[in-house]
């Protein structure tokens, strides 16, 4: 899982990051709300751990901003010493998905994160639609304008990651990590998979949807026009 920790207490943050990283999670860290919001909106996280007492913005307000601005729906686990019912109710009303009161046992963190990510995935549609593209998550098949796409398993995963991230690009490093975790292939396998995906997704059509952004990564455009190549 990809997890974002937004916590200004350096000691607590270090403990959480080290503990979660030890469970083979990819963890990003922000010590203030401004950086936390930037990371949350620029990347895709399976879970966001959000402290309420931040130096520059109230955690409740930040929760609302992330939920309203993000192009995906990241589960947010609020971390705070505020333990009254009123405080917890305010957190849930602002969009929090779960609430963990400090101090807490670090061993509870991965359990909560996994439960949140699992619950979030259960509510996701089994069919993703992105303009002319449709992905069936159960059968692992895809179409463009109703025509089947010949995709490998990795190609299907890349297409799903790009759809989930739209309209944001996905960096090369993030894509590699999502596909292969901490053990990527020794060769430049991603380049070959991107080529194969582009050949199936874009070659039969006039308008390409998969674009490469120099020094940034890859992005999937969204076309609503009839752009079938007239030479087909």
mmCIF file of C-alpha atoms in Angstrom:
data_model
loop_
_atom_site.group_PDB
_atom_site.id
_atom_site.type_symbol
_atom_site.label_atom_id
_atom_site.label_comp_id
_atom_site.label_asym_id
_atom_site.label_seq_id
_atom_site.Cartn_x
_atom_site.Cartn_y
_atom_site.Cartn_z
ATOM 1 C CA UNK A 1 0.000 0.000 0.000
ATOM 2 C CA UNK A 2 0.960 3.631 -0.499
ATOM 3 C CA UNK A 3 0.433 5.595 2.706
ATOM 4 C CA UNK A 4 0.751 9.313 3.457
ATOM 5 C CA UNK A 5 1.524 10.397 7.024
ATOM 6 C CA UNK A 6 0.689 14.033 7.862
ATOM 7 C CA UNK A 7 2.009 14.620 11.379
ATOM 8 C CA UNK A 8 3.970 17.554 12.826
ATOM 9 C CA UNK A 9 5.314 15.706 15.871
ATOM 10 C CA UNK A 10 8.697 14.508 14.659
ATOM 11 C CA UNK A 11 9.010 11.716 17.221
ATOM 12 C CA UNK A 12 5.573 10.243 16.543
ATOM 13 C CA UNK A 13 5.984 10.653 12.794
ATOM 14 C CA UNK A 14 9.349 8.859 12.780
ATOM 15 C CA UNK A 15 7.901 5.960 14.756
ATOM 16 C CA UNK A 16 4.940 5.597 12.396
ATOM 17 C CA UNK A 17 6.995 5.878 9.201
ATOM 18 C CA UNK A 18 9.597 3.360 10.383
ATOM 19 C CA UNK A 19 6.968 0.919 11.649
ATOM 20 C CA UNK A 20 4.854 1.053 8.479
ATOM 21 C CA UNK A 21 7.912 0.894 6.229
ATOM 22 C CA UNK A 22 8.928 -2.223 8.129
ATOM 23 C CA UNK A 23 5.664 -3.783 6.961
ATOM 24 C CA UNK A 24 6.714 -3.191 3.340
ATOM 25 C CA UNK A 25 4.411 -0.193 2.830
ATOM 26 C CA UNK A 26 5.501 2.772 0.719
ATOM 27 C CA UNK A 27 5.265 5.750 3.081
ATOM 28 C CA UNK A 28 5.447 9.481 2.312
ATOM 29 C CA UNK A 29 5.637 12.058 5.089
ATOM 30 C CA UNK A 30 4.582 15.679 5.570
ATOM 31 C CA UNK A 31 5.151 17.702 8.741
ATOM 32 C CA UNK A 32 2.601 20.402 7.899
ATOM 33 C CA UNK A 33 -0.776 20.761 6.220
ATOM 34 C CA UNK A 34 0.431 22.631 3.153
ATOM 35 C CA UNK A 35 2.882 19.918 2.158
ATOM 36 C CA UNK A 36 0.399 17.236 3.147
ATOM 37 C CA UNK A 37 -2.279 18.652 0.857
ATOM 38 C CA UNK A 38 0.204 18.965 -2.013
ATOM 39 C CA UNK A 39 1.267 15.332 -1.673
ATOM 40 C CA UNK A 40 -2.309 14.087 -1.268
ATOM 41 C CA UNK A 41 -3.435 15.835 -4.455
ATOM 42 C CA UNK A 42 -0.317 15.022 -6.494
ATOM 43 C CA UNK A 43 -0.165 11.274 -5.773
ATOM 44 C CA UNK A 44 -2.455 8.319 -5.185
ATOM 45 C CA UNK A 45 -2.585 6.916 -1.657
ATOM 46 C CA UNK A 46 -4.401 3.883 -0.346
ATOM 47 C CA UNK A 47 -4.666 5.516 3.098
ATOM 48 C CA UNK A 48 -3.855 8.952 4.550
ATOM 49 C CA UNK A 49 -2.968 9.226 8.251
ATOM 50 C CA UNK A 50 -3.885 12.768 9.275
ATOM 51 C CA UNK A 51 -3.069 14.487 12.561
ATOM 52 C CA UNK A 52 -5.593 17.123 13.622
ATOM 53 C CA UNK A 53 -3.158 19.479 15.346
ATOM 54 C CA UNK A 54 -1.030 20.826 12.516
ATOM 55 C CA UNK A 55 0.969 24.085 12.695
ATOM 56 C CA UNK A 56 -0.516 25.790 9.650
ATOM 57 C CA UNK A 57 -4.034 24.397 9.172
ATOM 58 C CA UNK A 58 -6.601 22.586 11.272
ATOM 59 C CA UNK A 59 -6.703 18.907 10.437
ATOM 60 C CA UNK A 60 -10.496 18.966 10.078
ATOM 61 C CA UNK A 61 -10.264 21.659 7.408
ATOM 62 C CA UNK A 62 -7.464 19.787 5.642
ATOM 63 C CA UNK A 63 -9.551 16.614 5.614
ATOM 64 C CA UNK A 64 -12.385 18.501 3.904
ATOM 65 C CA UNK A 65 -10.031 20.044 1.345
ATOM 66 C CA UNK A 66 -8.437 16.729 0.424
ATOM 67 C CA UNK A 67 -11.796 14.997 0.083
ATOM 68 C CA UNK A 68 -13.226 17.781 -2.079
ATOM 69 C CA UNK A 69 -10.186 18.447 -4.292
ATOM 70 C CA UNK A 70 -8.683 14.993 -4.848
ATOM 71 C CA UNK A 71 -9.500 13.206 -8.090
ATOM 72 C CA UNK A 72 -9.778 9.953 -6.163
ATOM 73 C CA UNK A 73 -11.281 9.090 -2.790
ATOM 74 C CA UNK A 74 -8.476 8.387 -0.338
ATOM 75 C CA UNK A 75 -9.537 6.844 2.989
ATOM 76 C CA UNK A 76 -8.465 9.169 5.813
ATOM 77 C CA UNK A 77 -7.572 7.930 9.290
ATOM 78 C CA UNK A 78 -7.507 10.815 11.759
ATOM 79 C CA UNK A 79 -4.920 10.773 14.538
ATOM 80 C CA UNK A 80 -5.495 12.998 17.559
ATOM 81 C CA UNK A 81 -5.453 13.351 21.315
ATOM 82 C CA UNK A 82 -8.965 14.834 21.147
ATOM 83 C CA UNK A 83 -10.971 11.928 22.490
ATOM 84 C CA UNK A 84 -14.400 13.363 23.274
ATOM 85 C CA UNK A 85 -17.471 12.224 21.361
ATOM 86 C CA UNK A 86 -17.914 15.764 20.056
ATOM 87 C CA UNK A 87 -14.400 15.764 18.581
ATOM 88 C CA UNK A 88 -14.871 12.357 16.987
ATOM 89 C CA UNK A 89 -18.243 13.352 15.540
ATOM 90 C CA UNK A 90 -16.696 16.496 14.034
ATOM 91 C CA UNK A 91 -14.000 14.383 12.395
ATOM 92 C CA UNK A 92 -16.479 11.998 10.809
ATOM 93 C CA UNK A 93 -18.680 14.882 9.655
ATOM 94 C CA UNK A 94 -15.655 16.427 7.908
ATOM 95 C CA UNK A 95 -15.088 13.263 5.897
ATOM 96 C CA UNK A 96 -12.812 11.102 8.059
ATOM 97 C CA UNK A 97 -13.174 7.375 7.473
ATOM 98 C CA UNK A 98 -11.738 6.265 10.815
ATOM 99 C CA UNK A 99 -10.452 7.762 14.056
ATOM 100 C CA UNK A 100 -7.490 6.708 16.234
ATOM 101 C CA UNK A 101 -6.893 8.397 19.580
ATOM 102 C CA UNK A 102 -3.370 9.095 20.813
ATOM 103 C CA UNK A 103 -1.521 7.439 22.391
ATOM 104 C CA UNK A 104 -2.036 4.223 20.459
ATOM 105 C CA UNK A 105 -0.272 0.912 19.926
ATOM 106 C CA UNK A 106 1.773 1.075 16.719
ATOM 107 C CA UNK A 107 0.727 -2.484 15.946
ATOM 108 C CA UNK A 108 -2.801 -1.199 15.393
ATOM 109 C CA UNK A 109 -1.751 1.071 12.502
ATOM 110 C CA UNK A 110 -1.261 -1.546 9.756
ATOM 111 C CA UNK A 111 -4.447 -3.298 10.843
ATOM 112 C CA UNK A 112 -6.440 -0.087 10.534
ATOM 113 C CA UNK A 113 -4.817 0.809 7.217
ATOM 114 C CA UNK A 114 -5.515 -2.594 5.705
ATOM 115 C CA UNK A 115 -9.119 -2.534 6.907
ATOM 116 C CA UNK A 116 -9.678 0.940 5.443
ATOM 117 C CA UNK A 117 -8.137 0.043 2.090
ATOM 118 C CA UNK A 118 -10.124 -3.206 1.944
ATOM 119 C CA UNK A 119 -13.391 -1.429 2.774
ATOM 120 C CA UNK A 120 -12.671 1.240 0.170
ATOM 121 C CA UNK A 121 -12.048 -1.353 -2.540
ATOM 122 C CA UNK A 122 -15.297 -3.155 -1.750
ATOM 123 C CA UNK A 123 -17.270 -0.038 -2.624
ATOM 124 C CA UNK A 124 -15.470 0.594 -5.900
ATOM 125 C CA UNK A 125 -17.274 -0.175 -9.105
ATOM 126 C CA UNK A 126 -16.141 -3.359 -10.834
ATOM 127 C CA UNK A 127 -16.261 -1.503 -14.153
ATOM 128 C CA UNK A 128 -14.219 1.653 -14.730
ATOM 129 C CA UNK A 129 -15.194 4.044 -17.513
ATOM 130 C CA UNK A 130 -12.834 6.720 -18.770
ATOM 131 C CA UNK A 131 -14.190 8.445 -21.854
ATOM 132 C CA UNK A 132 -13.998 5.859 -24.635
ATOM 133 C CA UNK A 133 -12.192 3.329 -22.410
ATOM 134 C CA UNK A 134 -13.917 0.712 -20.279
ATOM 135 C CA UNK A 135 -12.125 -1.618 -17.856
ATOM 136 C CA UNK A 136 -13.782 -4.694 -16.374
ATOM 137 C CA UNK A 137 -11.922 -5.326 -13.114
ATOM 138 C CA UNK A 138 -13.307 -8.838 -12.688
ATOM 139 C CA UNK A 139 -12.484 -10.225 -16.130
ATOM 140 C CA UNK A 140 -9.360 -8.030 -16.509
ATOM 141 C CA UNK A 141 -10.501 -6.968 -19.987
ATOM 142 C CA UNK A 142 -10.648 -3.533 -21.595
ATOM 143 C CA UNK A 143 -12.276 -1.869 -24.585
ATOM 144 C CA UNK A 144 -11.971 1.422 -26.435
ATOM 145 C CA UNK A 145 -15.127 2.576 -28.176
ATOM 146 C CA UNK A 146 -16.496 -0.918 -27.638
ATOM 147 C CA UNK A 147 -13.593 -2.622 -29.387
ATOM 148 C CA UNK A 148 -11.562 -5.119 -27.307
ATOM 149 C CA UNK A 149 -8.005 -4.117 -26.423
ATOM 150 C CA UNK A 150 -5.317 -6.780 -26.523
ATOM 151 C CA UNK A 151 -3.564 -6.166 -23.203
ATOM 152 C CA UNK A 152 -1.114 -8.124 -21.113
ATOM 153 C CA UNK A 153 -1.658 -8.359 -17.374
ATOM 154 C CA UNK A 154 0.886 -5.591 -16.808
ATOM 155 C CA UNK A 155 -0.686 -3.479 -19.563
ATOM 156 C CA UNK A 156 -4.075 -3.745 -17.867
ATOM 157 C CA UNK A 157 -2.542 -2.693 -14.539
ATOM 158 C CA UNK A 158 -0.824 0.319 -16.136
ATOM 159 C CA UNK A 159 -4.058 1.430 -17.765
ATOM 160 C CA UNK A 160 -5.943 1.142 -14.462
ATOM 161 C CA UNK A 161 -3.274 3.115 -12.579
ATOM 162 C CA UNK A 162 -3.392 5.898 -15.175
ATOM 163 C CA UNK A 163 -7.200 6.021 -15.072
ATOM 164 C CA UNK A 164 -7.187 6.175 -11.269
ATOM 165 C CA UNK A 165 -4.694 9.058 -11.369
ATOM 166 C CA UNK A 166 -6.438 11.112 -14.077
ATOM 167 C CA UNK A 167 -6.086 14.034 -14.624
ATOM 168 C CA UNK A 168 -2.772 13.881 -12.754
ATOM 169 C CA UNK A 169 0.260 12.223 -14.381
ATOM 170 C CA UNK A 170 1.965 9.220 -12.815
ATOM 171 C CA UNK A 171 5.719 9.394 -12.400
ATOM 172 C CA UNK A 172 7.907 6.633 -13.769
ATOM 173 C CA UNK A 173 9.115 5.723 -10.266
ATOM 174 C CA UNK A 174 5.566 5.576 -8.870
ATOM 175 C CA UNK A 175 4.421 3.391 -11.773
ATOM 176 C CA UNK A 176 7.335 1.000 -11.306
ATOM 177 C CA UNK A 177 6.635 0.762 -7.574
ATOM 178 C CA UNK A 178 2.923 0.090 -8.093
ATOM 179 C CA UNK A 179 3.677 -2.632 -10.637
ATOM 180 C CA UNK A 180 6.585 -4.424 -8.986
ATOM 181 C CA UNK A 181 6.931 -3.044 -5.464
ATOM 182 C CA UNK A 182 10.465 -3.047 -4.082
ATOM 183 C CA UNK A 183 11.668 -5.665 -6.569
ATOM 184 C CA UNK A 184 11.457 -4.173 -10.084
ATOM 185 C CA UNK A 185 12.916 -6.052 -13.085
ATOM 186 C CA UNK A 186 16.573 -5.415 -13.765
ATOM 187 C CA UNK A 187 15.938 -4.411 -17.379
ATOM 188 C CA UNK A 188 13.878 -1.460 -18.605
ATOM 189 C CA UNK A 189 10.702 -3.546 -18.641
ATOM 190 C CA UNK A 190 8.421 -0.548 -18.168
ATOM 191 C CA UNK A 191 9.454 0.912 -21.525
ATOM 192 C CA UNK A 192 8.452 -2.306 -23.295
ATOM 193 C CA UNK A 193 5.113 -2.499 -21.489
ATOM 194 C CA UNK A 194 4.315 1.147 -22.263
ATOM 195 C CA UNK A 195 5.110 0.514 -25.931
ATOM 196 C CA UNK A 196 2.821 -2.529 -26.036
ATOM 197 C CA UNK A 197 0.005 -0.652 -24.280
ATOM 198 C CA UNK A 198 0.307 2.323 -26.617
ATOM 199 C CA UNK A 199 0.259 0.013 -29.646
ATOM 200 C CA UNK A 200 -3.009 -1.595 -28.559
ATOM 201 C CA UNK A 201 -4.679 1.496 -27.088
ATOM 202 C CA UNK A 202 -3.737 4.175 -29.624
ATOM 203 C CA UNK A 203 -2.493 2.705 -32.905
ATOM 204 C CA UNK A 204 -5.967 2.020 -34.415
ATOM 205 C CA UNK A 205 -7.161 5.542 -33.587
ATOM 206 C CA UNK A 206 -6.453 9.042 -34.817
ATOM 207 C CA UNK A 207 -6.120 10.635 -31.385
ATOM 208 C CA UNK A 208 -3.602 9.069 -28.961
ATOM 209 C CA UNK A 209 -4.651 8.946 -25.319
ATOM 210 C CA UNK A 210 -1.451 7.740 -23.669
ATOM 211 C CA UNK A 211 1.053 10.574 -23.485
ATOM 212 C CA UNK A 212 4.607 10.784 -22.173
ATOM 213 C CA UNK A 213 5.519 13.918 -20.237
ATOM 214 C CA UNK A 214 9.266 14.572 -20.318
ATOM 215 C CA UNK A 215 10.892 14.456 -16.882
ATOM 216 C CA UNK A 216 7.463 13.845 -15.294
ATOM 217 C CA UNK A 217 5.978 10.505 -16.299
ATOM 218 C CA UNK A 218 2.884 9.308 -18.102
ATOM 219 C CA UNK A 219 -0.641 10.610 -18.395
ATOM 220 C CA UNK A 220 -3.877 9.310 -19.862
ATOM 221 C CA UNK A 221 -5.893 11.848 -21.824
ATOM 222 C CA UNK A 222 -9.652 11.692 -22.091
ATOM 223 C CA UNK A 223 -11.293 11.863 -25.526
ATOM 224 C CA UNK A 224 -15.005 12.237 -26.118
ATOM 225 C CA UNK A 225 -14.847 12.709 -29.862
ATOM 226 C CA UNK A 226 -15.160 10.231 -32.691
ATOM 227 C CA UNK A 227 -11.494 9.971 -33.515
ATOM 228 C CA UNK A 228 -11.296 6.635 -35.342
ATOM 229 C CA UNK A 229 -8.518 6.643 -37.923
ATOM 230 C CA UNK A 230 -10.061 7.029 -41.378
ATOM 231 C CA UNK A 231 -7.414 4.671 -42.790
ATOM 232 C CA UNK A 232 -8.808 1.729 -40.823
#
